[in-house]
Amino acid sequence: VQLQASGGGLVQPGGSLRLSCAASGEVFNINVMNWFRQAPGKERDLVARITSGGHTEYSNSVKGRFTISRDNAKNTIFLQMNSLKPEDTAVYYCNAPITTMSHEILDVWGKGTQVTVSS
């Protein structure tokens, strides 16, 4: 079971990026899926999360600018990031506790995708 994130890159302040994260392997069920980020020299922080029912939560720093969404049929989440600021620069990670076909619950992390906001 793994999570694969994509969509990072370099963008100017005020620009937009869309991240994707897809789960693959022997996935039985995923309830909550999360986006975290880690800037250089800082701790990894929660950015947004979404449940299988569509309930969302955001950190105060991204509320109103970022939107998390989900395609349950494809076990995929998205993070639409608008009005990007230099302080959004970080490696973005997706994460989820995943119930496997053998009914183990694994805390799975993707490898991360770099987002750089700079002029």
Tab-separated table of C-alpha atoms in Angstrom:
chain	number	residue	atom	x	y	z
A	1	VAL	CA	0.000	0.000	0.000
A	2	GLN	CA	1.410	3.397	-0.916
A	3	LEU	CA	0.518	7.035	-1.486
A	4	GLN	CA	1.930	8.899	-4.461
A	5	ALA	CA	1.814	12.690	-4.489
A	6	SER	CA	2.317	14.876	-7.524
A	7	GLY	CA	1.743	18.398	-8.789
A	8	GLY	CA	4.351	20.472	-6.991
A	9	GLY	CA	6.528	23.044	-8.657
A	10	LEU	CA	7.664	26.652	-8.780
A	11	VAL	CA	5.019	29.374	-8.863
A	12	GLN	CA	5.006	33.136	-8.416
A	13	PRO	CA	3.316	34.750	-5.406
A	14	GLY	CA	-0.405	34.983	-6.030
A	15	GLY	CA	-0.355	31.970	-8.318
A	16	SER	CA	-2.024	28.579	-8.047
A	17	LEU	CA	-1.039	24.937	-7.959
A	18	ARG	CA	-3.024	21.722	-7.666
A	19	LEU	CA	-1.582	18.735	-5.838
A	20	SER	CA	-2.827	15.182	-6.204
A	21	CYS	CA	-2.285	12.115	-4.054
A	22	ALA	CA	-3.407	8.634	-5.021
A	23	ALA	CA	-3.434	5.500	-2.913
A	24	SER	CA	-2.558	2.203	-4.535
A	25	GLY	CA	-2.109	-1.401	-3.544
A	26	GLU	CA	-4.292	-3.607	-1.362
A	27	VAL	CA	-6.544	-0.811	-0.096
A	28	PHE	CA	-9.733	-1.867	1.648
A	29	ASN	CA	-10.823	1.420	3.186
A	30	ILE	CA	-9.551	4.931	3.819
A	31	ASN	CA	-11.496	7.254	6.090
A	32	VAL	CA	-9.444	10.372	6.683
A	33	MET	CA	-6.835	11.627	4.203
A	34	ASN	CA	-4.471	14.454	5.083
A	35	TRP	CA	-2.096	16.971	3.557
A	36	PHE	CA	0.887	18.030	5.666
A	37	ARG	CA	3.747	20.342	4.825
A	38	GLN	CA	7.248	20.884	6.134
A	39	ALA	CA	9.296	23.993	5.501
A	40	PRO	CA	13.097	23.943	5.955
A	41	GLY	CA	14.009	23.964	9.629
A	42	LYS	CA	10.399	23.639	10.746
A	43	GLU	CA	8.138	20.876	11.969
A	44	ARG	CA	5.715	19.032	9.735
A	45	ASP	CA	2.299	20.648	10.112
A	46	LEU	CA	-1.198	19.634	9.093
A	47	VAL	CA	-2.536	21.719	6.218
A	48	ALA	CA	-5.902	20.122	5.507
A	49	ARG	CA	-7.823	16.894	5.948
A	50	ILE	CA	-10.918	15.327	4.456
A	51	THR	CA	-13.065	12.393	5.511
A	52	SER	CA	-14.691	9.875	3.190
A	53	GLY	CA	-17.933	11.708	3.839
A	54	GLY	CA	-16.467	14.991	2.629
A	55	HIS	CA	-15.969	16.774	5.951
A	56	THR	CA	-12.969	19.099	5.682
A	57	GLU	CA	-10.661	20.911	8.075
A	58	TYR	CA	-7.973	23.477	7.353
A	59	SER	CA	-5.152	25.142	9.208
A	60	ASN	CA	-5.762	28.820	9.852
A	61	SER	CA	-2.838	29.749	7.635
A	62	VAL	CA	-4.467	28.315	4.481
A	63	LYS	CA	-8.177	28.720	5.214
A	64	GLY	CA	-9.896	30.532	2.365
A	65	ARG	CA	-7.010	29.940	-0.042
A	66	PHE	CA	-6.652	26.147	-0.204
A	67	THR	CA	-9.352	23.612	-0.981
A	68	ILE	CA	-9.072	19.898	-0.316
A	69	SER	CA	-11.234	17.490	-2.278
A	70	ARG	CA	-11.497	13.775	-2.807
A	71	ASP	CA	-12.443	11.102	-5.318
A	72	ASN	CA	-13.400	8.134	-3.156
A	73	ALA	CA	-13.723	5.768	-6.100
A	74	LYS	CA	-10.077	6.407	-7.014
A	75	ASN	CA	-8.752	6.785	-3.449
A	76	THR	CA	-7.349	10.135	-4.502
A	77	ILE	CA	-7.242	13.521	-2.849
A	78	PHE	CA	-6.469	16.918	-4.284
A	79	LEU	CA	-5.255	20.186	-2.830
A	80	GLN	CA	-6.120	23.266	-4.846
A	81	MET	CA	-3.826	26.049	-3.670
A	82	ASN	CA	-4.694	29.603	-4.681
A	83	SER	CA	-3.248	32.995	-3.749
A	84	LEU	CA	0.027	31.320	-2.898
A	85	LYS	CA	2.488	33.138	-0.655
A	86	PRO	CA	6.245	32.671	-0.170
A	87	GLU	CA	5.502	31.252	3.275
A	88	ASP	CA	3.637	28.374	1.604
A	89	THR	CA	6.986	27.128	0.331
A	90	ALA	CA	7.486	23.613	1.722
A	91	VAL	CA	7.522	19.941	0.918
A	92	TYR	CA	3.917	18.763	0.882
A	93	TYR	CA	3.104	15.250	2.068
A	94	CYS	CA	-0.074	13.247	1.861
A	95	ASN	CA	-0.920	10.868	4.659
A	96	ALA	CA	-3.660	8.463	5.571
A	97	PRO	CA	-4.396	5.619	7.955
A	98	ILE	CA	-5.249	2.882	5.456
A	99	THR	CA	-7.108	-0.337	6.179
A	100	THR	CA	-5.692	-3.050	3.950
A	101	MET	CA	-7.425	-6.057	2.431
A	102	SER	CA	-5.983	-8.130	5.289
A	103	HIS	CA	-7.547	-5.636	7.711
A	104	GLU	CA	-4.321	-4.179	8.974
A	105	ILE	CA	-4.363	-0.427	9.599
A	106	LEU	CA	-1.214	1.202	8.278
A	107	ASP	CA	-0.209	4.849	8.737
A	108	VAL	CA	1.016	5.602	5.222
A	109	TRP	CA	2.969	8.636	4.046
A	110	GLY	CA	3.684	9.714	0.499
A	111	LYS	CA	7.193	10.784	-0.482
A	112	GLY	CA	6.369	14.470	-0.686
A	113	THR	CA	6.270	17.033	-3.446
A	114	GLN	CA	8.122	20.358	-3.363
A	115	VAL	CA	6.144	23.594	-3.648
A	116	THR	CA	8.184	26.758	-4.071
A	117	VAL	CA	6.547	30.187	-4.149
A	118	SER	CA	8.989	32.801	-5.362
A	119	SER	CA	9.276	35.644	-7.824
